[in-house]
XYZ file of C-alpha atoms in Angstrom:
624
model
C 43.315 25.057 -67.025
C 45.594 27.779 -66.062
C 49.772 27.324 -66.328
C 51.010 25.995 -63.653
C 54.128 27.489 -63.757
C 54.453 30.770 -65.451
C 57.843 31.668 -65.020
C 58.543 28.614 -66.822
C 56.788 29.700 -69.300
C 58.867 32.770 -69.676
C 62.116 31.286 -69.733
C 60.882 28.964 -73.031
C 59.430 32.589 -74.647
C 62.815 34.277 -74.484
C 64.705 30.889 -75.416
C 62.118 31.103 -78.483
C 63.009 34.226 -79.241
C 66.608 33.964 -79.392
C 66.537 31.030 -81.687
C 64.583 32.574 -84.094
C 66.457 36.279 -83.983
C 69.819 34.988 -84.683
C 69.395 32.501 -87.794
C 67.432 35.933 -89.570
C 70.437 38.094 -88.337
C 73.086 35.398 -89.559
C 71.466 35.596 -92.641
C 70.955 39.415 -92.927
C 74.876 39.802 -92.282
C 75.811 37.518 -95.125
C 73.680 38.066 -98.175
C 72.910 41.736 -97.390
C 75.798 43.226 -95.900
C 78.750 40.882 -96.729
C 79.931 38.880 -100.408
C 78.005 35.917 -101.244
C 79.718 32.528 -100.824
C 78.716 28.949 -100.920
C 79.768 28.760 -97.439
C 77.823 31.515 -96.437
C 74.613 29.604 -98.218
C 75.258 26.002 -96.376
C 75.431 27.297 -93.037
C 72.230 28.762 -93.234
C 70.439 25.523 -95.026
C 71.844 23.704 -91.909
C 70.324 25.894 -89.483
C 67.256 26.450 -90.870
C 67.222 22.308 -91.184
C 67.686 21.417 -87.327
C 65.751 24.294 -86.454
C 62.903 22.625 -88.621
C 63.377 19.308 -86.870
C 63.284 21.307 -83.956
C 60.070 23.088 -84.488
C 58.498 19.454 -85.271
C 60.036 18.069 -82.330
C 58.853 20.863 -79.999
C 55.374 20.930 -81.668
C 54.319 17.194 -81.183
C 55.267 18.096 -77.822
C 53.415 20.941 -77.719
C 50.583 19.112 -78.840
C 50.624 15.980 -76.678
C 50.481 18.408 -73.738
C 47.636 20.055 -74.622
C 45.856 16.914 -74.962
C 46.928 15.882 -72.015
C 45.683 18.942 -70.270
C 42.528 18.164 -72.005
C 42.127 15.542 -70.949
C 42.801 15.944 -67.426
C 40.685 18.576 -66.813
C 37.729 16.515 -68.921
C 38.030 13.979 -66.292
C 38.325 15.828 -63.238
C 35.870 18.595 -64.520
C 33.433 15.497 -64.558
C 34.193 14.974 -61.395
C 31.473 15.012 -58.428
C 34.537 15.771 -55.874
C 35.727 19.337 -55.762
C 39.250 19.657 -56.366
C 41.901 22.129 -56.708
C 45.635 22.817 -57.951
C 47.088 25.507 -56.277
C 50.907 27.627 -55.790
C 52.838 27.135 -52.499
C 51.666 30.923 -52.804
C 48.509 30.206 -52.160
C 47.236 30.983 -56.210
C 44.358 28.774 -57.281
C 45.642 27.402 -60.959
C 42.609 24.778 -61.780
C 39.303 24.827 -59.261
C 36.815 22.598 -60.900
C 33.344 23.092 -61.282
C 31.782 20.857 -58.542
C 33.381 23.754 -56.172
C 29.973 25.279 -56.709
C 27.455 22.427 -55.735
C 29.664 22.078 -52.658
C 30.436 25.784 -51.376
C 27.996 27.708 -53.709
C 31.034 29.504 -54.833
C 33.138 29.652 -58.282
C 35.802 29.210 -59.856
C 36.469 31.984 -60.464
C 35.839 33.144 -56.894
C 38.880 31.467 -55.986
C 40.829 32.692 -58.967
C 40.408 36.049 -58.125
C 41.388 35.640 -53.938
C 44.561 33.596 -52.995
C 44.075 31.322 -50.291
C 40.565 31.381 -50.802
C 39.973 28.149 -48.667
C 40.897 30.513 -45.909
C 37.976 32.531 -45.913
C 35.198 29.232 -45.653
C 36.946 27.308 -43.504
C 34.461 27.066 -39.826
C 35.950 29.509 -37.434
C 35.966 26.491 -34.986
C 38.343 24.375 -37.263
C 40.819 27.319 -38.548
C 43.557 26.175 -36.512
C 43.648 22.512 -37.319
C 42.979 24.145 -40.990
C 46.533 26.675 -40.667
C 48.299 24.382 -39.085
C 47.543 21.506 -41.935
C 48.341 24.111 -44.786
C 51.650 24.769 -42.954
C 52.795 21.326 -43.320
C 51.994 21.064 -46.613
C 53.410 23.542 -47.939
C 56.731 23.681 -45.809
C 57.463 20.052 -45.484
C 55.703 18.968 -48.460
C 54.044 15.717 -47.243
C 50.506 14.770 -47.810
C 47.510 14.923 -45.296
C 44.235 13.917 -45.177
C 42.267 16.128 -42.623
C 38.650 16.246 -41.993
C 37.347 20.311 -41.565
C 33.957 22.314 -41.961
C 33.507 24.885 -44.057
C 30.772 27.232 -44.394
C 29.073 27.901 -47.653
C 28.201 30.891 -49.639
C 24.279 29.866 -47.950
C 25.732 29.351 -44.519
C 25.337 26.299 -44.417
C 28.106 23.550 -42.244
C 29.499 21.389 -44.618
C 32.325 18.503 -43.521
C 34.703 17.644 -45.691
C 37.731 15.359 -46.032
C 40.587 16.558 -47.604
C 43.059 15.511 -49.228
C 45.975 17.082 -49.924
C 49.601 16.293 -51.458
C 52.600 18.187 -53.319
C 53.599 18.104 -56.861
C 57.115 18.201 -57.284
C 59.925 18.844 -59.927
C 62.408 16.155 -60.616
C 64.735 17.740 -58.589
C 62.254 17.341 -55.837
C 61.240 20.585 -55.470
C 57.832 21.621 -54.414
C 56.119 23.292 -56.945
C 52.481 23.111 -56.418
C 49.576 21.458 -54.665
C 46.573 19.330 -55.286
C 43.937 18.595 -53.307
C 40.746 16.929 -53.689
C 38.063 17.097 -51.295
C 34.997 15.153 -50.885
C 31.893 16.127 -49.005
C 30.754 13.779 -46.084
C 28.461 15.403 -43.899
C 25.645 12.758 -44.526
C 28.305 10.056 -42.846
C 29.348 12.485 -40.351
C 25.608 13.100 -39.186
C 25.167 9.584 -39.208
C 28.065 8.883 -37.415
C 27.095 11.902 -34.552
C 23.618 9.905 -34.325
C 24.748 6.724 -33.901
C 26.998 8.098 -31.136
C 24.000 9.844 -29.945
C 22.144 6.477 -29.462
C 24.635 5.161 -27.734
C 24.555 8.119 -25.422
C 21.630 9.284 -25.119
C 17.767 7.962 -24.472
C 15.821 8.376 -27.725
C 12.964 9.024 -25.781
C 13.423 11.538 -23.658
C 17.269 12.724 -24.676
C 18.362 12.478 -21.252
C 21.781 10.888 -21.094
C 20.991 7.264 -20.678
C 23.129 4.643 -18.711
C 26.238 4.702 -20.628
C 26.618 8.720 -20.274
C 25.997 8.346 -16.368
C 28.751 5.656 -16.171
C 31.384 7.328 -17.903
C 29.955 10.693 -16.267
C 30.463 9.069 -12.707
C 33.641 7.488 -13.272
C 34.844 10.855 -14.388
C 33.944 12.478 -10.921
C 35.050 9.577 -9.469
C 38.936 10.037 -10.821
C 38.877 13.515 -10.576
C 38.183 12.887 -6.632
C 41.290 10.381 -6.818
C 43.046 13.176 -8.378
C 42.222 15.449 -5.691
C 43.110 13.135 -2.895
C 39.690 11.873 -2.468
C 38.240 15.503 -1.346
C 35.601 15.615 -3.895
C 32.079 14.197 -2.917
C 28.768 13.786 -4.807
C 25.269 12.487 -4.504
C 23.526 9.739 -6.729
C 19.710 10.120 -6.416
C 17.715 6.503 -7.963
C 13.902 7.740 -8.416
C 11.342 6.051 -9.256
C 8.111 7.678 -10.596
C 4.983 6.806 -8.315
C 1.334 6.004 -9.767
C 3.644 5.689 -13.141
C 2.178 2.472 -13.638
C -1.402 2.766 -13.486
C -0.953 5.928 -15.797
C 0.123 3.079 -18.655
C -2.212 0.533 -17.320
C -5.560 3.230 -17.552
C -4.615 5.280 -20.682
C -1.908 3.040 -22.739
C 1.840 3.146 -23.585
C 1.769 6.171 -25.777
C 0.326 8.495 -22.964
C 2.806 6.831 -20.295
C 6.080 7.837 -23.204
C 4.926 11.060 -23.396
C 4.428 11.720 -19.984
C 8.052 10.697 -19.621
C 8.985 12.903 -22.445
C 7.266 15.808 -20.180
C 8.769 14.660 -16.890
C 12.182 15.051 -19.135
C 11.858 18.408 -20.006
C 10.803 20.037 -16.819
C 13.794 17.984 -15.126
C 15.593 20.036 -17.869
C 14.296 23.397 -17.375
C 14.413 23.342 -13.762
C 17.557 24.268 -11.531
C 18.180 21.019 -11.949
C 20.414 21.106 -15.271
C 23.949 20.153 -16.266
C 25.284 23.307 -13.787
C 23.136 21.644 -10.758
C 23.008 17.520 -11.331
C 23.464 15.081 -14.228
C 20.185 13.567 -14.778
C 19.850 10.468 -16.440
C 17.154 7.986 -17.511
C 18.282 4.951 -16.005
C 15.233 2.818 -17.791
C 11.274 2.897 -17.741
C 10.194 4.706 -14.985
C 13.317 5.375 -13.216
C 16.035 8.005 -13.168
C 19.026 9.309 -11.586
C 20.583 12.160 -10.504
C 24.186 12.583 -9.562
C 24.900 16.213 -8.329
C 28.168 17.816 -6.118
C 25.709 20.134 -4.778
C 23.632 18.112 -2.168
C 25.479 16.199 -0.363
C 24.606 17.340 3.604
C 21.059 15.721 4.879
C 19.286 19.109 4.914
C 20.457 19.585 0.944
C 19.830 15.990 -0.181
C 16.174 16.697 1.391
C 15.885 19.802 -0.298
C 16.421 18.932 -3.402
C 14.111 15.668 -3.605
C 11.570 18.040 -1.935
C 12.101 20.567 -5.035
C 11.924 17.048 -7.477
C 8.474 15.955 -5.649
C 7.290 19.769 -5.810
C 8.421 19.521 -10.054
C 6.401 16.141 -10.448
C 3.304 16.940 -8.863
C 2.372 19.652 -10.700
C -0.261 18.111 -13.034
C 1.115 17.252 -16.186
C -1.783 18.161 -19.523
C -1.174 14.991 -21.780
C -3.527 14.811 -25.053
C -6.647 16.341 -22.847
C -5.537 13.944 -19.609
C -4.835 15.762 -16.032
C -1.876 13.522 -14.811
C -0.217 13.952 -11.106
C 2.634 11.712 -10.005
C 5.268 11.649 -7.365
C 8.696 9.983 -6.813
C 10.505 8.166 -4.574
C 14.194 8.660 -3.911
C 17.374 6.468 -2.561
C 20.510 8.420 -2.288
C 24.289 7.417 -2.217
C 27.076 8.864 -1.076
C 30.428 9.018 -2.917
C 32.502 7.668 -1.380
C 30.986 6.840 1.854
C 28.677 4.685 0.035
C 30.226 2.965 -2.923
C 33.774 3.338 -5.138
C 32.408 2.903 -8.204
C 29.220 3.717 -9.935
C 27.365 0.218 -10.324
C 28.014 -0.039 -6.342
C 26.782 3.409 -5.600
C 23.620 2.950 -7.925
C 22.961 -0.233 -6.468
C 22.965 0.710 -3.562
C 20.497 4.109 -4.118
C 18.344 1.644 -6.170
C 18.480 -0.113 -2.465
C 17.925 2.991 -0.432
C 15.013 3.813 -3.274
C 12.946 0.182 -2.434
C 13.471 0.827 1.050
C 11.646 4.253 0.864
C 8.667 2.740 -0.882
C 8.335 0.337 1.689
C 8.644 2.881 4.317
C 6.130 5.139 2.519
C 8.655 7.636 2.643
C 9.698 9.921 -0.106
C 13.453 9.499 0.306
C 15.937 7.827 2.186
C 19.604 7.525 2.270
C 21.838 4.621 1.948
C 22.489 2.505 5.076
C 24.286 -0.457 5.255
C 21.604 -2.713 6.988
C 20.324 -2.683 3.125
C 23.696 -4.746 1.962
C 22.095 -7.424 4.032
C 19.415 -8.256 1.261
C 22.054 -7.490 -1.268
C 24.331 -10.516 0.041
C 21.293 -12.647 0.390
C 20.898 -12.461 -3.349
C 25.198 -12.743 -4.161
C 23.920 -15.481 -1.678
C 21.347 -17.361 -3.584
C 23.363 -16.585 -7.082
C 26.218 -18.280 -5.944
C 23.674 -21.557 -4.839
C 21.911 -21.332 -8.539
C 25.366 -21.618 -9.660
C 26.276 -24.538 -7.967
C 22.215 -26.328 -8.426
C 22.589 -25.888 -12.264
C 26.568 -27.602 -12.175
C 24.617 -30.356 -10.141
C 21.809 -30.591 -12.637
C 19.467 -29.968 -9.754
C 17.447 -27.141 -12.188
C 15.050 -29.589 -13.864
C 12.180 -29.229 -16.183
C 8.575 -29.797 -14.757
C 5.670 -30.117 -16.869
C 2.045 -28.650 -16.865
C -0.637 -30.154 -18.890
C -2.544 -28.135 -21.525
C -5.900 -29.157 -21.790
C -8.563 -29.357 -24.498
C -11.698 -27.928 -23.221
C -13.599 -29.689 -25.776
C -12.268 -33.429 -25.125
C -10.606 -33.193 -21.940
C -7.217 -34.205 -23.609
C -3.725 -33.260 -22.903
C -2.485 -31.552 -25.674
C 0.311 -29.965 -24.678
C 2.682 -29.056 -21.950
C 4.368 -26.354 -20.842
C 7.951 -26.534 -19.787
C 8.717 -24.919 -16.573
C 11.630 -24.423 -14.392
C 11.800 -25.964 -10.978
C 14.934 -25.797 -8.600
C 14.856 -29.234 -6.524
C 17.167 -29.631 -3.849
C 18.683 -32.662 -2.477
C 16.540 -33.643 -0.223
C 13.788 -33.682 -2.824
C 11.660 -31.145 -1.737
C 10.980 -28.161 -4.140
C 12.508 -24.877 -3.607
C 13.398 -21.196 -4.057
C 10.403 -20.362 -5.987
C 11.143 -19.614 -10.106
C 10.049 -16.104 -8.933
C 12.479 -15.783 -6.853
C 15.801 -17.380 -9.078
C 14.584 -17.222 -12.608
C 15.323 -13.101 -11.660
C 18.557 -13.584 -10.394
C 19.795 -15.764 -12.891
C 18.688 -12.878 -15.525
C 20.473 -10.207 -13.652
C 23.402 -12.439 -13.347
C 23.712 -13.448 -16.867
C 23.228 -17.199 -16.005
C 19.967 -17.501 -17.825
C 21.597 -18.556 -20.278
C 22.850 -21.857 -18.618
C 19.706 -22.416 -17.234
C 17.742 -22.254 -20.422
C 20.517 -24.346 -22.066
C 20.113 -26.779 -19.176
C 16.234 -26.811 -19.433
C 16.476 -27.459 -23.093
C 18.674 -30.087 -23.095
C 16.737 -32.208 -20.159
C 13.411 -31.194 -21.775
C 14.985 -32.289 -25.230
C 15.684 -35.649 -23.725
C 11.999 -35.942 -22.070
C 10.118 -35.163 -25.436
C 12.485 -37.318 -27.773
C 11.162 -40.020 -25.189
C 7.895 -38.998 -25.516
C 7.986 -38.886 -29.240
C 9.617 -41.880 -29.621
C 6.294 -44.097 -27.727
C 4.126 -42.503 -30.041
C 3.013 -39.402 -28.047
C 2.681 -36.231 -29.773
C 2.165 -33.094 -27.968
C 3.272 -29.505 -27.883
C 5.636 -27.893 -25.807
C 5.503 -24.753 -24.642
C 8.805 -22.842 -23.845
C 9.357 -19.540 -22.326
C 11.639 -17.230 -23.142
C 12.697 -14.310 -21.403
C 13.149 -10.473 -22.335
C 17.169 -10.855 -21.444
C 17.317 -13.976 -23.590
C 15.271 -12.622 -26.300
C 17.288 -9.449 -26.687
C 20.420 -11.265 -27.594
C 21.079 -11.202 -31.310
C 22.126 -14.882 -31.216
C 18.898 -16.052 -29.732
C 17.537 -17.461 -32.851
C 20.424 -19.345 -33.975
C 20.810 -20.700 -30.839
C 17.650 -22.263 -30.118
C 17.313 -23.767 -33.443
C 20.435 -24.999 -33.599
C 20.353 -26.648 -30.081
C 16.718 -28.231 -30.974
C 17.874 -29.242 -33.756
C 20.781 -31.175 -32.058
C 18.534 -32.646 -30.061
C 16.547 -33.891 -32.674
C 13.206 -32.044 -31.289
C 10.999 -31.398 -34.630
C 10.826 -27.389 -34.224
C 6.922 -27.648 -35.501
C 6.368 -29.456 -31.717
C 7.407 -26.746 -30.171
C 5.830 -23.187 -28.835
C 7.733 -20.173 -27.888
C 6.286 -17.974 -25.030
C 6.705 -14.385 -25.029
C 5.292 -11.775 -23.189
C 4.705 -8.409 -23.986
C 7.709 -6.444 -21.700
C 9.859 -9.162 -23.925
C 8.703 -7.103 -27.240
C 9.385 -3.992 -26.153
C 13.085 -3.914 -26.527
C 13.454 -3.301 -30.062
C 10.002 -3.727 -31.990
C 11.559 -4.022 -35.130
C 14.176 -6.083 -34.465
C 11.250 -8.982 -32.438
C 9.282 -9.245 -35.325
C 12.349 -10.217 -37.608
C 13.585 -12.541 -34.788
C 9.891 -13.980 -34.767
C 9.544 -14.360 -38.646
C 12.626 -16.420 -38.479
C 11.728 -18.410 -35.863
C 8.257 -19.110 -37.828
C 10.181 -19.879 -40.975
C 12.034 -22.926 -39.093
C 8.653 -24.368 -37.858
C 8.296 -22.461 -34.255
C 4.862 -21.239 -32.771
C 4.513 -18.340 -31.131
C 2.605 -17.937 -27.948
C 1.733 -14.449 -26.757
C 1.843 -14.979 -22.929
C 0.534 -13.133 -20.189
C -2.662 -11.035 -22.498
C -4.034 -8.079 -20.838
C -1.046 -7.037 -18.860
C 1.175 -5.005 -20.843
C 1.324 -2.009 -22.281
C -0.185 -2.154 -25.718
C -1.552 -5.774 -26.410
C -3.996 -5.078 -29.403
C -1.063 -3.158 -31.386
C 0.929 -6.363 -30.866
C -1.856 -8.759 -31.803
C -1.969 -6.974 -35.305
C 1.961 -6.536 -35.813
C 3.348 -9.865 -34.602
C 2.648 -13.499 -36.710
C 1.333 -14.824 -32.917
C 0.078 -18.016 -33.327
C -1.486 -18.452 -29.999
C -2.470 -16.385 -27.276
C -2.494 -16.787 -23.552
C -5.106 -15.381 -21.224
C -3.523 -13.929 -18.114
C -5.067 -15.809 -15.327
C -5.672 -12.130 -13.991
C -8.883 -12.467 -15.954
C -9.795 -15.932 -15.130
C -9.467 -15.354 -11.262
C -12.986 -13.407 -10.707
C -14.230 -14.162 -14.402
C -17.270 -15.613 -12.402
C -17.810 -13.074 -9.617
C -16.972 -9.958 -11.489
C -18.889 -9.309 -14.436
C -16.313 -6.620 -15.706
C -13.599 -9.367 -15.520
C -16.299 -11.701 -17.658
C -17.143 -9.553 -19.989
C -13.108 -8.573 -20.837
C -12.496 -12.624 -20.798
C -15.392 -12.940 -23.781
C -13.837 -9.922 -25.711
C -10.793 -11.273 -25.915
C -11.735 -15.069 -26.491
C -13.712 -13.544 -29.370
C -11.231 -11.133 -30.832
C -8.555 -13.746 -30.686
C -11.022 -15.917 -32.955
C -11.183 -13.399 -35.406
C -7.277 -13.190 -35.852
C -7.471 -16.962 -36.271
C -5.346 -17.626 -32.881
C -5.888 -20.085 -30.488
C -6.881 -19.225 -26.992
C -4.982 -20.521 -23.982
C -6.805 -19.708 -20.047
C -4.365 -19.643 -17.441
C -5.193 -20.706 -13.698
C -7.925 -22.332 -13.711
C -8.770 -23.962 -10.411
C -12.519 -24.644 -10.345
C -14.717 -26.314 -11.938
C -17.272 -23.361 -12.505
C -14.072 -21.382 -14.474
C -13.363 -24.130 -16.326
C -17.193 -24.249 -17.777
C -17.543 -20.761 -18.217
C -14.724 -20.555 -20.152
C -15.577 -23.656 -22.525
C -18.279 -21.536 -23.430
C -17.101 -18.326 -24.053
C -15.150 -20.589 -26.438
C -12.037 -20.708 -24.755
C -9.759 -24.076 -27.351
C -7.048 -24.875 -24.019
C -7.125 -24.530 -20.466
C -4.313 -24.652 -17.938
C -4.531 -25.065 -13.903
C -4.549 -26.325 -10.798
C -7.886 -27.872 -11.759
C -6.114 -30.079 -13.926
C -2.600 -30.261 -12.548
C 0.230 -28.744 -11.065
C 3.791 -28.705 -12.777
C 4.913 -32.337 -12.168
C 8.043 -34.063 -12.990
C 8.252 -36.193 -16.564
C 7.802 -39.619 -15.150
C 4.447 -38.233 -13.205
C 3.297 -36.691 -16.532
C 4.296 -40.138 -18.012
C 1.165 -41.757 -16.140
C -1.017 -38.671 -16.470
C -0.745 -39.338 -20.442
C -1.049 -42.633 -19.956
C -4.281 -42.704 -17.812
């Protein structure tokens, strides 16, 4: 380690050499040139004494700081962090050796060049750099500052540095030290996770975060402005997208997307010309300042259908596709970006049902939009008044003709008694409107109370309970449902969870952990809806189903259609060989029902057998 302070180091030579010039000349004047006296022999002996103690004194010093040096520099020479001890000057004193894993540079690179740092600092990051350096050495406080630097390979490193003074006892500022520690790996992680929060990992299109924060920058900047600053939103929905997935599989229908991305991209549609975003499956949006007029807005969806129907080559496969377009108007159309994409999302379904490929926002379309703020705000009030109940259809064993089961199902009854909306129709809203939740809790809990009953007079059955993709994707899900079964002192081992495929597709990983915990407690799991997703056979082999449901898709025709037959026995069959149990949905004949029992089929569920009916009518059927 170099001195830190050389002209320190100077004063103590000369202060040396004094001390040891004048006792030899003291004694050179009186025993060479002058009479010899006692005197002249004690003064001597008493110099040469302290300046003995003296030369101890100043040696165990001596020694005590090299050892200390030693042992600083053994430590920080170990040291995976580079660090550094440099003059206000900008002279590099002690650079140890881990400079060179981190820059590719060495020590003595920096010896040799003052204010080395300087030179490898990113050109990008040179002012934050000279401004930091100012401080420190000026006002003397420490920083900690986060900079790239480039190394000797070119290559961007991050580092965070941190810097402080050494000072005299006086106070002075002497020198600095800084140690700095690379952290590009968090850095890239952090840039990635902020990427995924941006940004659709399939197709790297900003996703709906990026267009929300995009729009409600336009949208300030118009306030800004006085309101003088318009722009379009385009919703559009792919066409024939669907039976692309449904005739070649998920993989071809994500990488078609992935193509449709990138010729969005490298059209004139970029970031100069329109936003684009992937707003979720199938769907996109566009928000542009550019077409805003009729004849532009036309234009440009003309140019999108022109981009899409160029046949797309996807592994050997000759794909064509369209889309369909609703457009909003800022701000004739909406003051805030969920308003104005609901209401091009509107403009969009109206298109489609016009057969048109476009068509701009009117507000005749609000009317269907307050019928549903309509029918939320009468789910909210049924489910205060308890009037969401559980109803019950019978599972059957084809073999005995037993009920063996049930599955719970949500039915809205109104005061009068008769039965209605239609769980297709407010089992939606109450997932778009976050009161799923509720509902499910209120299911549960009357459901709870039916099967305790049940349990209690000696019945034992399983229940079936489905769960949706909103409910499923919450992390507390699990926790949740055991806990409130639990409460309700329903044995988790009587009870089935439903999911369907567009419920798994969320987070793959993240299902199968939720589903292995849900196992552990006792739960079955019930793959609902077979045949109609996206990629059933990769589920059956990754997920721990325990049962699986036919989709009554397949039990419809099974007897007029020998295609729909011959899928039915395939998967009756292959569902045997996984050692899962094979549910048939909708059966209403008699003729279904046999052909099914011997295919093999364990449990069938219909209209043959009954409809959903209300616990004290399932009472009598298990009873009868």
């Amino acid at each position: 380690m170099r001195h830190v302070f050389s002209a320190e180091g100077y004063s103590k030579s000369v202060l040396w050499a004094f001390m040891l010039i004048v006792p030899f000349a003291y004694v050179q004047y009186h025993f060479i040139q002058s009479s010899s006296k006692l005197l002249d022999w004690v003064i001597p002996v008493i110099v040469a004494s302290l300046l003995g103690v003296l030369f101890g004194f100043l040696s165990k010093q001596i020694t005590n700081h090299k050892k200390e040096r030693a042992l600083f520099k053994a430590v920080v020479d170990f040291s995976l962090e580079f660090t550094y001890v440099r003059t206000v000057e900008g002279e590099y004193e002690y650079v140890s050796p881990a400079v060179y894993d981190l820059t590719g540079y060495t020590p003595e690179d920096f010896y040799r060049t003052p204010n080395f740092m300087d030179a490898i600092i990113h050109p990008n990051d040179r002012g934050d750099w000279s401004h930091h350096v100012h401080n420190v050495n000026d006002d003397g406080l420490p920083e900690k500052v986060e900079f790239r630097i480039l190394t000797k390979r070119n290559e961007v490193r991050w580092l965070e540095h941190l810097c402080g003074p050494i000072h005299d006892e006086q106070g002075n500022v002497l020198g600095i030290r800084s140690i700095n520690i690379d952290i590009t790996e968090r850095k890239l992680a952090a840039e990635s996770v902020e990427r995924l929060g941006f940004y659709d990992p399939l197709t790297n299109l900003p996703n709906r975060r990026y267009l929300n924060n995009y729009m409600n920058d336009l949208i300030e900047n118009s306030e800004l402005t006085g309101g003088a600053k318009t722009f379009s939103v385009f919703f559009l929905d792919l066409n024939r997208f669907k039976y692309v997935n449904d005739a070649h599989g998920h993989s071809i229908g994500d990488a078609l997307l992935i193509e449709v991305a990138k010729r969005f991209k490298k059209s004139c549609l970029d970031s100069k010309q329109a936003m684009i975003a992937r707003f979720g499956g199938d769907e996109f949006v566009f928000v542009t300042k550019h077409s805003v007029t009729t004849d532009s807005v036309q234009e440009c969806v003309s140019y999108i259908n022109q981009l899409l129907e160029v046949p797309f080559r996807i592994q050997g496969y000759k794909l064509s596709i369209g889309g369909t377009a609703g457009v909003a108007v800022y701000p004739r159309d909406g003051l805030t970006p969920e308003v104005l994409i609901k209401n091009a999302d509107a403009a969009m379904y109206k298109a489609k049902s016009q057969g048109l490929s476009m068509a701009f926002f009117s507000h005749e379309m609000t009317a269907h939009a307050t019928e549903m703020v309509d029918l939320q705000s009468r789910l909210r009030g049924a489910l205060n008044k308890g009037l969401i109940k559980p109803y019950y259809q019978p599972l059957i064993d084809l073999k005995t003709g037993e009920i063996m089961g049930v599955e719970v199902l949500a039915r809205w009854v109104v005061e009068d008694g008769s039965i209605a909306p239609s769980p297709a129709v407010f089992i939606p809203v109450s997932e778009e409107t976050g009161l799923i939740w509720a509902l499910s809790e209120a299911m549960i809990a009357q459901a709870g109370r039916d099967i305790v009953a049940w349990q209690n007079d000696g019945v034992q059955m399983k229940y079936s309970i489905n769960v949706s993709a909103r409910q499923f994707a919450d992390d507390n899900f699990c926790s949740q449902a055991i806990e409130q079964f639990e409460r309700l002192g329903v044995d988790p081992k009587t009870v089935q969870i439903e999911l369907t495929e567009s419920v798994l597709l969320d987070n793959i990983d993240r299902s199968l952990e939720k589903i292995q915990e849900l196992k552990a407690r006792g739960f079955m799991i019930a793959l609902d809806d077979f045949g109609t997703g996206f990629a059933s056979l990769h589920y059956l082999t990754l997920f721990p189903f325990d049962t699986l449901k036919v989709d009554r898709a397949f039990v419809t025709n099974i007897i007029e259609d020998k295609r729909q037959f011959s899928i039915a026995k395939s998967i009756i069959n292959l569902a045997h060989d996984l050692d899962l149990v094979v549910v048939a949905e909708g059966i209403e004949t008699e003729e279904q029902r046999k052909v099914l029992f011997d295919l093999g089929c364990d449990i069938g569920q219909g209209y043959l057998f009954s409809k959903p009916v209300a616990p004290s009518f399932l009472t009598d059927l298990i009873a009868a």
